[in-house]
Short mmCIF file of C-alpha atoms in Angstrom, two decimals:
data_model
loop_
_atom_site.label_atom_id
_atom_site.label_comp_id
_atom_site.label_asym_id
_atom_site.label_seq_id
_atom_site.Cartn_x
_atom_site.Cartn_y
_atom_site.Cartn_z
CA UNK A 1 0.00 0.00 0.00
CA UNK A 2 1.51 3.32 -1.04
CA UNK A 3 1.62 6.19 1.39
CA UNK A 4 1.72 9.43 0.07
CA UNK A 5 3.21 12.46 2.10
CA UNK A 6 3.05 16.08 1.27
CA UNK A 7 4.66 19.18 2.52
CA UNK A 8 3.71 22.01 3.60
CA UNK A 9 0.34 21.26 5.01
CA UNK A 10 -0.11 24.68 4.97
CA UNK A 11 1.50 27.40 3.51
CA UNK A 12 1.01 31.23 3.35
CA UNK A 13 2.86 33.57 1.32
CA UNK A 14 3.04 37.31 -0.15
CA UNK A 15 1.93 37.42 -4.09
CA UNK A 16 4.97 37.08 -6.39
CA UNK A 17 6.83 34.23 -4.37
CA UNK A 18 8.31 31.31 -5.66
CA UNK A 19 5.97 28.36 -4.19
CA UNK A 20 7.27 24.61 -3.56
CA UNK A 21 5.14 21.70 -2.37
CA UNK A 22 7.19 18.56 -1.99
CA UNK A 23 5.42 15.10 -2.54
CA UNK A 24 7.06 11.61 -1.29
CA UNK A 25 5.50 8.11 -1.96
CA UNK A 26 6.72 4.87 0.09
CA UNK A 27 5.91 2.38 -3.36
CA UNK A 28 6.72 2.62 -6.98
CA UNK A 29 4.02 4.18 -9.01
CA UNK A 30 2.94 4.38 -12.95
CA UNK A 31 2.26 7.97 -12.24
CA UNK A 32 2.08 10.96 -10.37
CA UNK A 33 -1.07 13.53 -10.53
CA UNK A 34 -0.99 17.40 -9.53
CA UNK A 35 -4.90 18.39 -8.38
CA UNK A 36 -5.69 21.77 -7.61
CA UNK A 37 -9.20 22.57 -5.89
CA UNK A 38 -10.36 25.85 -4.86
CA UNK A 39 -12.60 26.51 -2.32
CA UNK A 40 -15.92 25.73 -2.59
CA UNK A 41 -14.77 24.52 -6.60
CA UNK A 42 -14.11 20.85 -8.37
CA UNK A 43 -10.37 19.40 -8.48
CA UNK A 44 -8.74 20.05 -11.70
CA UNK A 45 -5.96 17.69 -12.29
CA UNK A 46 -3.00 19.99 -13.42
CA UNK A 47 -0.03 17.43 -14.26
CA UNK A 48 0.08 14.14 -14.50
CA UNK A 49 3.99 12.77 -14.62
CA UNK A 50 6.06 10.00 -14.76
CA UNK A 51 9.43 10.84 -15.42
CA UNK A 52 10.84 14.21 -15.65
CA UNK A 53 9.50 17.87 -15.44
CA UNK A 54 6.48 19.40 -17.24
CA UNK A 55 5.52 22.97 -17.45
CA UNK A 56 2.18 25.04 -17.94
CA UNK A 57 1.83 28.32 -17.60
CA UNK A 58 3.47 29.75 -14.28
CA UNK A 59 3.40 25.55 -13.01
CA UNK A 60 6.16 23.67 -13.19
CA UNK A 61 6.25 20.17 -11.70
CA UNK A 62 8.90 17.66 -11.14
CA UNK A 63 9.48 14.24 -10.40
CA UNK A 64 12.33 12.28 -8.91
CA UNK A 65 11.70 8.78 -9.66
CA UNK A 66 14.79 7.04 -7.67
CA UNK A 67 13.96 9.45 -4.63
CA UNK A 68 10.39 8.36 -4.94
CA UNK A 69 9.64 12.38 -4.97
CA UNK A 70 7.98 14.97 -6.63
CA UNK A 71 7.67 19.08 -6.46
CA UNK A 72 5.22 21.65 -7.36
CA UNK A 73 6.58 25.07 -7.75
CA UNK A 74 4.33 28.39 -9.26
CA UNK A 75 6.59 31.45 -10.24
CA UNK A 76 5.33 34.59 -9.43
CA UNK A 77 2.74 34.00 -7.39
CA UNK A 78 -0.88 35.67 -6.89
CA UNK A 79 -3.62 34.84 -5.06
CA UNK A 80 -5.90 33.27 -7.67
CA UNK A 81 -3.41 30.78 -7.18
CA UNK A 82 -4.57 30.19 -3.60
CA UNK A 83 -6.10 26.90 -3.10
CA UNK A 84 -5.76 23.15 -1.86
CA UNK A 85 -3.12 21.15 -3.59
CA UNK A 86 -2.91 17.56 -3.99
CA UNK A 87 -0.55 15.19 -4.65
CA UNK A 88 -1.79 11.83 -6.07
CA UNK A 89 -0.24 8.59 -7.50
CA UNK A 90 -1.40 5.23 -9.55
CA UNK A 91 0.10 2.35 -8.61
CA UNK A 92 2.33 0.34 -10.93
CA UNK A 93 -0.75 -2.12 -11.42
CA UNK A 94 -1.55 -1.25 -14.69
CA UNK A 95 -2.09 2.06 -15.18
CA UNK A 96 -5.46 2.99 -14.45
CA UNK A 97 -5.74 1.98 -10.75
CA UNK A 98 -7.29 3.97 -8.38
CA UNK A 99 -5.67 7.22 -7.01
CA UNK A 100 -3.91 7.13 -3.59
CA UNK A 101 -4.20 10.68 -2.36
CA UNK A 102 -2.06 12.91 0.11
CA UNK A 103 -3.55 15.11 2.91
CA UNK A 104 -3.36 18.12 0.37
CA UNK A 105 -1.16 21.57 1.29
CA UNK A 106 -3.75 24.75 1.62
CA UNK A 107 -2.12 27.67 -0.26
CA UNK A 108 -3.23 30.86 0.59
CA UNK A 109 -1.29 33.99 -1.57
CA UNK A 110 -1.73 37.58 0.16
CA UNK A 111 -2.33 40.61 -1.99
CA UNK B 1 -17.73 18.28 -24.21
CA UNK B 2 -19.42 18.38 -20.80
CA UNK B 3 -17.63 17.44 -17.86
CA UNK B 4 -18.26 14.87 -15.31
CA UNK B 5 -21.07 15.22 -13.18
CA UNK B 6 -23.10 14.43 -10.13
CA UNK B 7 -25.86 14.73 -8.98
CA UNK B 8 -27.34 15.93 -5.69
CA UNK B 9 -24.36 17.98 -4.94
CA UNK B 10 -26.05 17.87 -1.51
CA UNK B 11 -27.59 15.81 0.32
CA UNK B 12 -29.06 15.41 4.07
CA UNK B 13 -30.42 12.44 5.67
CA UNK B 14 -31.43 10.93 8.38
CA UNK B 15 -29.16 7.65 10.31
CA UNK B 16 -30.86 4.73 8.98
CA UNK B 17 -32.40 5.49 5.36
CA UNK B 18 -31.19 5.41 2.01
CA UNK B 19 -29.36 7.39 -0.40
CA UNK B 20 -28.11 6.82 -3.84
CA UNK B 21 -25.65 9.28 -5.51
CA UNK B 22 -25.45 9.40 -9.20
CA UNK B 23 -22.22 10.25 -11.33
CA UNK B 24 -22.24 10.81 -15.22
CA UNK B 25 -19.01 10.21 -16.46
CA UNK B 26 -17.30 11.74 -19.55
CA UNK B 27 -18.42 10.61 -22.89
CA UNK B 28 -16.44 7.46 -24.08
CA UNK B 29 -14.28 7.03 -20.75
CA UNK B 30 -14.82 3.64 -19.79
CA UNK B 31 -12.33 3.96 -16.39
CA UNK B 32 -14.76 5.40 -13.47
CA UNK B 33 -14.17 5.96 -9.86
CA UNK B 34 -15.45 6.50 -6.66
CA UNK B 35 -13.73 8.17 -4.04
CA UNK B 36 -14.77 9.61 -0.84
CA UNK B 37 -12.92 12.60 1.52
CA UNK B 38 -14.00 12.38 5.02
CA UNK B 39 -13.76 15.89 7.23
CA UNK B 40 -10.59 16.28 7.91
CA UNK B 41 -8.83 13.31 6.23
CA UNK B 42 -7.30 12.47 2.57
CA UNK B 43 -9.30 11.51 -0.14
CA UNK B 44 -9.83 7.74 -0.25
CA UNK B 45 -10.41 5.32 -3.54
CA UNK B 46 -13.50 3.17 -3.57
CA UNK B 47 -13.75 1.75 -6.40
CA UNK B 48 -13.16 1.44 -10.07
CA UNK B 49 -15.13 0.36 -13.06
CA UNK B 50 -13.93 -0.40 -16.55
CA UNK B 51 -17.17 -0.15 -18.38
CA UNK B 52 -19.71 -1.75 -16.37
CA UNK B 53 -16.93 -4.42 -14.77
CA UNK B 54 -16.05 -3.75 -10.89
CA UNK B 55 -12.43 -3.51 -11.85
CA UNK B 56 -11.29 -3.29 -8.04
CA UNK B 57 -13.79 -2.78 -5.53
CA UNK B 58 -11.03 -2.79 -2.72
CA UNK B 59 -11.69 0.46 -0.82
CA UNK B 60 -15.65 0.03 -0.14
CA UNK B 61 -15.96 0.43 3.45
CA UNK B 62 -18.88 -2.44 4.28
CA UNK B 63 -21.31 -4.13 2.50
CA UNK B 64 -23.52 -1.30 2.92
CA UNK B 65 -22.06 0.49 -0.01
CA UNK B 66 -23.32 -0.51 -3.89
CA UNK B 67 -22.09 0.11 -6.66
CA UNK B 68 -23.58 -0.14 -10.03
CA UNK B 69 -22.71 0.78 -13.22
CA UNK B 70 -25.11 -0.75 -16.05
CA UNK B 71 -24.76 -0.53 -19.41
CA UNK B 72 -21.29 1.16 -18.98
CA UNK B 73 -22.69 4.24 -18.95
CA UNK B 74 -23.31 6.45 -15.80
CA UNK B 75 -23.22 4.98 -12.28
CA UNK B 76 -24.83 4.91 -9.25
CA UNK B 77 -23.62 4.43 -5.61
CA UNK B 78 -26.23 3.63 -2.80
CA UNK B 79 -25.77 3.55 0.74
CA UNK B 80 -28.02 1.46 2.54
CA UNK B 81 -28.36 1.84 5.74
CA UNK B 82 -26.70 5.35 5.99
CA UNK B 83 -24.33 5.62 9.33
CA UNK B 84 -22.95 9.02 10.76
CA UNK B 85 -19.86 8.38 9.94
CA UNK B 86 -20.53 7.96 6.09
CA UNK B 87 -21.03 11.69 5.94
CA UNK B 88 -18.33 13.27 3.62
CA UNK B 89 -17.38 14.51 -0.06
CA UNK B 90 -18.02 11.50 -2.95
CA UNK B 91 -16.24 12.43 -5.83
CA UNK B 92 -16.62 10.24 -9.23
CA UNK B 93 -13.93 10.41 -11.63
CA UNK B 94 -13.50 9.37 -15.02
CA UNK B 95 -10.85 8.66 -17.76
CA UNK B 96 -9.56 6.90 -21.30
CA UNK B 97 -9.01 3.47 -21.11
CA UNK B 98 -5.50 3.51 -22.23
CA UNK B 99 -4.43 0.13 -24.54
CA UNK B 100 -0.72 0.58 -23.54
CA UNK B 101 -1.48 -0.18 -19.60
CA UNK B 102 -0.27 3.48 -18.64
CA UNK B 103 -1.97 6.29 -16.27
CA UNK B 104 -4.79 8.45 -17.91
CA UNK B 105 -5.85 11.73 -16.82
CA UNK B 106 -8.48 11.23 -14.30
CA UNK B 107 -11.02 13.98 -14.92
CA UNK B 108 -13.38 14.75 -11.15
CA UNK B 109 -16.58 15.66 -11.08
CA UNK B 110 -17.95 18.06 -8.27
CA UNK B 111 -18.77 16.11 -5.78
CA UNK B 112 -22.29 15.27 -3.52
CA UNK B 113 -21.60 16.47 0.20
CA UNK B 114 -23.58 13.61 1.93
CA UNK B 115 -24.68 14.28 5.54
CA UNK B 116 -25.93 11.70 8.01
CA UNK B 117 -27.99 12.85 10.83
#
């Protein structure tokens, strides 16, 4: 069973910061998913990754397969960004198993 | 194309009766999943169907939870009797099935908040 572990849970910063949220799994995985949701709003999946770095928009996210890790960073912060995000990984099943989900890090960007 | 989507987004009930949830999937994604988030914890898999096959069924909590999903099309998810502590967020998601065995993009509906009084 894979464990997922995210850091910060929380995190609070001044618009225009560089943001990181760090993501560690226990078990290898056929992929890693980025989910945003804001409050009160859906989850949008924003990357999913298995090897490498991917980029969209001010998003960049990262993974570390040997280290079993991953990273979220948003340049230039502002607070539209502000929002739960969650780190999420497939097993190495198949594929298409189910998500195993971390506790999610709650972003909030100040004017 | 339309999203996923649920249906209630709320809904209140009493210990002891029934509720079914409802998810519409996606056009032509034959991967769909249930999940749940409970206050204050992670988001948890229940299950997953590959058309209208219970692909892994792993994460139901009892055998008060069923899951249907005929004709491959939309599913349902009753809970019969409801218990307090099956109050939370379900979330349905759906996705491609993929022919080379590798992750899809799980798309999420919004959610029913269930409460259990």
């Amino acid at each position: 069973k894979n464990e997922v572990e995210q850091s910060p849970q929380n995190l609070t910063a001044q618009e225009g910061e560089f943001i990181t949220i760090n993501c560690s799994y226990s078990v290898g995985i056929s992929a890693l998913h980025w989910l945003q949701q804001h409050p009160g709003g859906g989850i949008v999946s924003l990357f999913m990754l298995s090897s490498g770095k991917k980029k969209h928009g001010r998003l960049i996210a990262t993974i570390n397969i040997q280290e079993k890790h991953s990273s979220l960073h948003i340049t230039a912060s502002h607070p539209r960004d502000s929002a739960v995000y969650i780190c999420a990984v497939s097993g190495s099943g198949g594929g298409a198993d189910g998500l195993t989900f971390g506790k999610g890090t709650h972003l909030i960007i100040q004017p | 194309e339309a999203g996923v989507t649920q249906f209630p987004s709320h809904s209140v009930i009493e210990k002891g009766q029934t509720v079914t949830l409802r998810c519409d999937p996606i056009s032509g994604h034959d991967n769909l999943y249930w999940y749940r988030r409970v206050m204050g914890k992670e988001i948890k898999f229940l299950l997953h169907f590959v058309k209208e096959s219970k692909q892994d069924e792993s994460g139901m909590p009892n055998n008060r939870f069923l899951a249907e999903r005929t004709g491959g099309t939309y599913s349902t998810l009753k809970v019969q009797p409801a218990e307090l502590e099956d109050s939370g967020v379900y979330f349905c998601a759906s996705s491609r099935l993929s022919k080379r065995l590798v992750a899809e993009t799980q798309y999420f509906g919004p959610g029913t908040r269930l409460l259990v009084l």
